[in-house]
Amino acid sequence: MSLRYALLALLSVEPMTGYDLQKEFQSSVGHVWHAPDSQIYPELRRMEKDGLLEGEDVIWGQKGTKRLYHVTPGGKKALRTWANTTMEYTRTRDPAHLKAAYLELAEPAAARDQMREHVRHHTEQLEQWQDKLRELQSGTSAMLNRRLAATPEADRRRTTEFKIFAYEGLIARAQTEIEWAQRGMSLIDALDKPS
Amino acid sequence: MSLRYALLALLSVEPMTGYDLQKEFQSSVGHVWHAPDSQIYPELRRMEKDGLLEGEDVIWGQKGTKRLYHVTPGGKKALRTWANTTMEYTRTRDPAHLKAAYLELAEPAAARDQMREHVRHHTEQLEQWQDKLRELQSGTSAMLNRRLAATPEADRRRTTEFKIFAYEGLIARAQTEIEWAQRGMSLIDALDKPS
DNA sequence: TTACACATGTAAGGCGTTACATGATTCT
DNA sequence: AGAATCATGTAACGCCTTACATGTGTAA
């Protein structure tokens, strides 16, 4: 259900096509929520059917058309309701920690690879998020600037601060994961050669 | 696909029924991976069809029977392969951080509620995991003890240490989430009354 | 004219959730 | 006799992934 609200949030800044949205899901929002095009296009249709969006066919070149979606009042309301509602947390389901709990079944070399991969993955994420955070802080985030331009002055500070806050959380989590996996590598070494 | 390996890992200690497994998924493994009975029973059937398990009908009471599953050599091999294989990481999909990024759309009171709920949820998890960790460390974990009894002496230390390691990771993550949400509450307060 | 970006989907299948269903056994 | 526990599923639906599929526009 979150996909729907991520789309609404993006479209509440300005009308976009499915393609535009898909690109945002590869960069900006994509850092928090990923979705492929094959999920986005049908969801936009459903949202239109549910009255949250209105699609408008726009001429594109000579023969082409593209469908620009904009948020309806119903969509704005749904977005506000979502923002004001506490979500329920789903039960834990964590492949990385499940595997870690059974690392004794792996060869030490394979165990090390897994921890190295965990570090690599989260380092990559961390760097993306840190870049994004710097953009937000320096006012060079294109998406945020467009959003701020459409936001009443009194809410601009909040808007920026909460985006920064979200990324700080992701960064803190990535750092925690990296430290954990590094401890894991030490542990594997210690158990492998207990000398 | 992880459900399959979680089931294999549990069954590699001793044969169990679907019901037994389901209970483990509510307590021990359930702290890392959750699954409802409606998912477990069909998965056991599929695993049997795939040659990873063998089910045996056991008489139970006068009229009843129950199905005890035990791991086949093929199942053991599949478990070892899984343990030795680096998993691919799926793209981020994080409802809590997505909502945090748009917290300016919520009333301050609702935003506070959400952060409070985030703290509550992760505190609850944290406590569960800390309990479990203490059990592991004090040697009072029934599941671990059964596993150790079926483990060659040379691997017992590793087995225990990796379980501890997995829970330490979950604990560290929960703590990070709690600190983040607490910073969130301060931020909401600061933005609400900028004095 | 060729490559890259723009544009929009369908189809099959897997995993997971929630709700619905049923019956035997054992303990008090 | 009743309650709690043991035991095993089915059905419908939603979300997500992967692979397949097609066509236009624009700039080098």
mmCIF file with all atom_site columns, C-alpha atoms in Angstrom, chain A residues 49-117:
data_model
loop_
_atom_site.group_PDB
_atom_site.id
_atom_site.type_symbol
_atom_site.label_atom_id
_atom_site.label_alt_id
_atom_site.label_comp_id
_atom_site.label_asym_id
_atom_site.label_entity_id
_atom_site.label_seq_id
_atom_site.pdbx_PDB_ins_code
_atom_site.Cartn_x
_atom_site.Cartn_y
_atom_site.Cartn_z
_atom_site.occupancy
_atom_site.B_iso_or_equiv
_atom_site.pdbx_formal_charge
_atom_site.auth_seq_id
_atom_site.auth_comp_id
_atom_site.auth_asym_id
_atom_site.auth_atom_id
_atom_site.pdbx_PDB_model_num
ATOM 1  C CA . LYS A 1 49  ? -10.068 4.311   -11.036 1.00 0.00 ? 49  LYS A CA 1
ATOM 2  C CA . ASP A 1 50  ? -10.154 4.930   -7.263  1.00 0.00 ? 50  ASP A CA 1
ATOM 3  C CA . GLY A 1 51  ? -10.444 8.669   -7.839  1.00 0.00 ? 51  GLY A CA 1
ATOM 4  C CA . LEU A 1 52  ? -7.094  9.622   -6.348  1.00 0.00 ? 52  LEU A CA 1
ATOM 5  C CA . LEU A 1 53  ? -5.576  10.735  -9.633  1.00 0.00 ? 53  LEU A CA 1
ATOM 6  C CA . GLU A 1 54  ? -6.765  12.144  -12.899 1.00 0.00 ? 54  GLU A CA 1
ATOM 7  C CA . GLY A 1 55  ? -4.870  11.224  -16.048 1.00 0.00 ? 55  GLY A CA 1
ATOM 8  C CA . GLU A 1 56  ? -4.694  13.580  -18.975 1.00 0.00 ? 56  GLU A CA 1
ATOM 9  C CA . ASP A 1 57  ? -3.468  12.572  -22.434 1.00 0.00 ? 57  ASP A CA 1
ATOM 10 C CA . VAL A 1 58  ? -0.958  15.082  -23.705 1.00 0.00 ? 58  VAL A CA 1
ATOM 11 C CA . ILE A 1 59  ? 0.395   15.233  -27.247 1.00 0.00 ? 59  ILE A CA 1
ATOM 12 C CA . TRP A 1 60  ? 4.034   14.314  -27.491 1.00 0.00 ? 60  TRP A CA 1
ATOM 13 C CA . GLY A 1 61  ? 5.828   14.886  -30.774 1.00 0.00 ? 61  GLY A CA 1
ATOM 14 C CA . GLN A 1 62  ? 3.762   14.235  -33.917 1.00 0.00 ? 62  GLN A CA 1
ATOM 15 C CA . LYS A 1 63  ? 2.080   10.933  -33.302 1.00 0.00 ? 63  LYS A CA 1
ATOM 16 C CA . GLY A 1 64  ? 2.781   10.210  -29.683 1.00 0.00 ? 64  GLY A CA 1
ATOM 17 C CA . THR A 1 65  ? 0.770   10.943  -26.580 1.00 0.00 ? 65  THR A CA 1
ATOM 18 C CA . LYS A 1 66  ? 1.717   10.583  -22.962 1.00 0.00 ? 66  LYS A CA 1
ATOM 19 C CA . ARG A 1 67  ? -0.432  10.434  -19.888 1.00 0.00 ? 67  ARG A CA 1
ATOM 20 C CA . LEU A 1 68  ? 0.108   13.128  -17.289 1.00 0.00 ? 68  LEU A CA 1
ATOM 21 C CA . TYR A 1 69  ? -1.327  12.306  -13.888 1.00 0.00 ? 69  TYR A CA 1
ATOM 22 C CA . HIS A 1 70  ? -2.350  14.900  -11.373 1.00 0.00 ? 70  HIS A CA 1
ATOM 23 C CA . VAL A 1 71  ? -3.681  14.483  -7.873  1.00 0.00 ? 71  VAL A CA 1
ATOM 24 C CA . THR A 1 72  ? -7.406  15.040  -7.288  1.00 0.00 ? 72  THR A CA 1
ATOM 25 C CA . PRO A 1 73  ? -8.829  16.542  -4.083  1.00 0.00 ? 73  PRO A CA 1
ATOM 26 C CA . GLY A 1 74  ? -9.635  12.971  -3.057  1.00 0.00 ? 74  GLY A CA 1
ATOM 27 C CA . GLY A 1 75  ? -6.014  12.052  -3.577  1.00 0.00 ? 75  GLY A CA 1
ATOM 28 C CA . LYS A 1 76  ? -4.819  14.983  -1.466  1.00 0.00 ? 76  LYS A CA 1
ATOM 29 C CA . LYS A 1 77  ? -7.136  13.911  1.287   1.00 0.00 ? 77  LYS A CA 1
ATOM 30 C CA . ALA A 1 78  ? -5.956  10.297  1.107   1.00 0.00 ? 78  ALA A CA 1
ATOM 31 C CA . LEU A 1 79  ? -2.355  11.466  1.344   1.00 0.00 ? 79  LEU A CA 1
ATOM 32 C CA . ARG A 1 80  ? -3.095  13.594  4.399   1.00 0.00 ? 80  ARG A CA 1
ATOM 33 C CA . THR A 1 81  ? -4.958  10.718  6.022   1.00 0.00 ? 81  THR A CA 1
ATOM 34 C CA . TRP A 1 82  ? -2.025  8.406   5.382   1.00 0.00 ? 82  TRP A CA 1
ATOM 35 C CA . ALA A 1 83  ? 0.403   10.930  6.846   1.00 0.00 ? 83  ALA A CA 1
ATOM 36 C CA . ASN A 1 84  ? -1.732  11.262  9.965   1.00 0.00 ? 84  ASN A CA 1
ATOM 37 C CA . THR A 1 85  ? -2.248  7.558   10.507  1.00 0.00 ? 85  THR A CA 1
ATOM 38 C CA . THR A 1 86  ? 0.086   5.419   12.543  1.00 0.00 ? 86  THR A CA 1
ATOM 39 C CA . MET A 1 87  ? 1.097   2.416   10.514  1.00 0.00 ? 87  MET A CA 1
ATOM 40 C CA . GLU A 1 88  ? 1.096   -1.117  11.816  1.00 0.00 ? 88  GLU A CA 1
ATOM 41 C CA . TYR A 1 89  ? 4.449   -2.801  11.945  1.00 0.00 ? 89  TYR A CA 1
ATOM 42 C CA . THR A 1 90  ? 4.796   -6.103  10.174  1.00 0.00 ? 90  THR A CA 1
ATOM 43 C CA . ARG A 1 91  ? 6.530   -9.010  11.817  1.00 0.00 ? 91  ARG A CA 1
ATOM 44 C CA . THR A 1 92  ? 10.261  -9.436  11.391  1.00 0.00 ? 92  THR A CA 1
ATOM 45 C CA . ARG A 1 93  ? 11.492  -11.105 8.228   1.00 0.00 ? 93  ARG A CA 1
ATOM 46 C CA . ASP A 1 94  ? 15.196  -10.637 7.828   1.00 0.00 ? 94  ASP A CA 1
ATOM 47 C CA . PRO A 1 95  ? 17.181  -12.961 5.553   1.00 0.00 ? 95  PRO A CA 1
ATOM 48 C CA . ALA A 1 96  ? 20.560  -11.536 6.554   1.00 0.00 ? 96  ALA A CA 1
ATOM 49 C CA . HIS A 1 97  ? 20.084  -12.137 10.263  1.00 0.00 ? 97  HIS A CA 1
ATOM 50 C CA . LEU A 1 98  ? 18.494  -15.511 9.642   1.00 0.00 ? 98  LEU A CA 1
ATOM 51 C CA . LYS A 1 99  ? 21.582  -16.584 7.746   1.00 0.00 ? 99  LYS A CA 1
ATOM 52 C CA . ALA A 1 100 ? 23.850  -15.118 10.393  1.00 0.00 ? 100 ALA A CA 1
ATOM 53 C CA . ALA A 1 101 ? 22.147  -17.283 12.994  1.00 0.00 ? 101 ALA A CA 1
ATOM 54 C CA . TYR A 1 102 ? 23.193  -20.374 11.055  1.00 0.00 ? 102 TYR A CA 1
ATOM 55 C CA . LEU A 1 103 ? 26.632  -19.263 9.921   1.00 0.00 ? 103 LEU A CA 1
ATOM 56 C CA . GLU A 1 104 ? 28.201  -22.308 11.548  1.00 0.00 ? 104 GLU A CA 1
ATOM 57 C CA . LEU A 1 105 ? 26.796  -24.312 8.630   1.00 0.00 ? 105 LEU A CA 1
ATOM 58 C CA . ALA A 1 106 ? 28.969  -22.359 6.196   1.00 0.00 ? 106 ALA A CA 1
ATOM 59 C CA . GLU A 1 107 ? 32.660  -22.676 5.422   1.00 0.00 ? 107 GLU A CA 1
ATOM 60 C CA . PRO A 1 108 ? 34.640  -19.908 7.094   1.00 0.00 ? 108 PRO A CA 1
ATOM 61 C CA . ALA A 1 109 ? 35.546  -18.477 3.689   1.00 0.00 ? 109 ALA A CA 1
ATOM 62 C CA . ALA A 1 110 ? 31.886  -18.373 2.622   1.00 0.00 ? 110 ALA A CA 1
ATOM 63 C CA . ALA A 1 111 ? 30.916  -16.847 5.952   1.00 0.00 ? 111 ALA A CA 1
ATOM 64 C CA . ARG A 1 112 ? 33.514  -14.123 5.471   1.00 0.00 ? 112 ARG A CA 1
ATOM 65 C CA . ASP A 1 113 ? 32.211  -13.454 1.961   1.00 0.00 ? 113 ASP A CA 1
ATOM 66 C CA . GLN A 1 114 ? 28.761  -12.966 3.318   1.00 0.00 ? 114 GLN A CA 1
ATOM 67 C CA . MET A 1 115 ? 29.854  -10.485 5.924   1.00 0.00 ? 115 MET A CA 1
ATOM 68 C CA . ARG A 1 116 ? 31.959  -8.679  3.338   1.00 0.00 ? 116 ARG A CA 1
ATOM 69 C CA . GLU A 1 117 ? 28.931  -8.510  1.068   1.00 0.00 ? 117 GLU A CA 1
#
